[in-house]
Amino acid sequence: MYGLVNKAIRDMVCSRFGEETWNKIQHKAEVEVDTFISMESYPDDVTHRLVKAASLVLGLPASAIMQAFGEFWVQYTSEEGYGELMAMSGDTLPEFLQNLDDLHTRVGISFPKLQPPSFDCEEIEGQKLHLHYHSHREGLAPMVVGLVKGLGTHLNTDVEVTQIQSKSEGADHDEFTIQYKPN
Amino acid sequence: MQPQFTLPPHLLAKSFPFHFVFNGDRTIIQSGEVLQRLIPDIIGSQFTKCFQINRPIIQTANFAAISKQSHSIFILKSLHSEMTLKGQMIPVDDCEAIFFLGSPVVTEISQLNHIGIKLKDFAIHDSAADFLFLLQAKSRLMDELAEREVKLKDILRGKEEIATLAEARARDIEQALENLQRTQAQLIQAEKMSGLGQMVAGIAHEINNPVNFINGNLTHIDQYVQSLITLLKLYQQYFPQASPEITDCMEEIDLEFLLIDLPRIVASMQTGTSRIRDIVLSLRNFSRLDEAEQKDVDLHEGIDSTLLILNHKLKQGIEVVRKYGDLPKILCYPSQLNQVFMNILSNAVDALFETDVKSKQIVIQTCVAGSKQVCISIQDNGNGIPPEIKERIFNPFFTTKPSSKGTGLGLSICHQIIEKHQGTIDVISELGKGTEFTIKIPIS
């Protein structure tokens, strides 16, 4: 994972729980990196350890932390210099979700070691979408739920996300139903 | 294999949103969608009314001259907006037209607004958007690195401060330890001096009584001897013819010599006892046990008492030259100052024992320096102190003497005692010439 992800985890914890809590998490995770560099690649294990330690320190399930992080990620990246890229990806939720792969492709130019997920979004009927999520990583589905909610906030759209198929339960990939309503 | 396919015009216009085509008289006859939006009258306009060629440098930018530059990068400045286009001119011989394929030069996303375009206006295949994101990512990275540098500098500053603090603490601790050692040394020495003082005072007291009655009786003995001699002489006067036994006895005891020598013996004994009394007085004066408090004293008395105690050593070929000035009485701790004189004089004596100089001498000079202090200088003509150890002589436990002879506390305690009196003690020494200690003590 690129440092940007770990930096975002740090910022989320610090903004909500304070720096002292972050220091505890970092200590528990045995991560000795003092400052993550956005464009530097770190082992996935660092991110996993941080999430696990955050779960222990904050007394929350890892899935709840991942979902909260997904929501935070949208806001964080839009403020951390990727707002234009996001604006380019679409003004509506379906358009944005359909362009997610393009967005990741463009990000891959700046982040050559990026191993992005892949999203396939199909419109089922009025204001209902199916989002197919493919990733070589495990356990990030809750983050996708948060991401979609975060995008809803970002695009001023009410969303309801339900996971209807899970890779962790043996399915080929994760799948979500999204009910949305622009405000 | 030659290409057989080409894009239909509407797809070309979509795929190259910033392209335009002009004919032989440089009239623009076609353009991309976005360019048409930015320059609404572009179709039918003269190329030179819309754009200025910044690169390459072409003197007369006619159709033929532009055609010749098909391998050059063209930089076109829009005459209608802030936009600059970069691309290439592709002459098409069949239809006497030149295609310009290119896109805006943008180095910051914020420039898009000035030009009036959005990222979406770029064709998907155009890497301009990626280039912009890359530049932006680089710029963010530079900001991050700058932030990190500031942080690191802060941390370094913090560490430097901690190091400085730690150094200061270490110095404090070292100083405290030194003070502790010094105090301990002083306590030991004070205890020793106190014990020694008590012993000296005790001995002086014990010796004083018998000496006093010997001395008192000697006065009577002197009178009795004188009386007996007077009586004997009267007998000799009135009974010159003594019996043979008396005459024999007079010869046997050498009465004539006895009568001369006996008063001398008594006088000599009186000298001895008075000397003992002086020594006892000096010992009491030196120890000054009865004077723990500050007191106005004559420093010369202290120096003299000390010299008297050291007399047995001084007698071994050391001349003491006293050059006493007129000193006022000084408020001080007399026994402590005596200790200072004793230490310095003892060292001077030891130094003189080690030298081969013929006339070994200690010169003691006193004077009033200015109006506020008295000055006592004790100078010997011994071997002097080597410069490399001169700085350390006042350090506690520093000694050049064997451990059986020196503790290394003498001069360090002198230093402290003089400091306690708000005075100064300095040393001047020259190898082969001798050493001079100068003590200055405030008068009040």
XYZ file of C-alpha atoms in Angstrom, chain A residues 1 3 6 18 27 30 33 45 48 51 57 60 85 95 127-128 132 151 158 179-180:
21
model
C 0.000 0.000 0.000
C 1.950 5.764 2.257
C -1.388 4.868 6.115
C -6.111 12.564 19.305
C 3.173 1.224 19.365
C 4.920 -2.204 16.219
C 7.669 4.654 10.778
C 1.231 -5.806 6.388
C -3.150 -4.529 8.323
C -6.063 -1.565 11.503
C -7.005 0.146 21.187
C -14.130 -1.515 17.805
C -9.228 13.831 -10.408
C -21.094 7.952 -13.277
C -31.646 4.582 -8.600
C -30.431 1.095 -7.889
C -18.893 -5.662 -8.282
C -19.019 9.241 -2.141
C -28.298 9.598 0.000
C -29.875 2.342 -3.400
C -29.250 6.033 -4.007
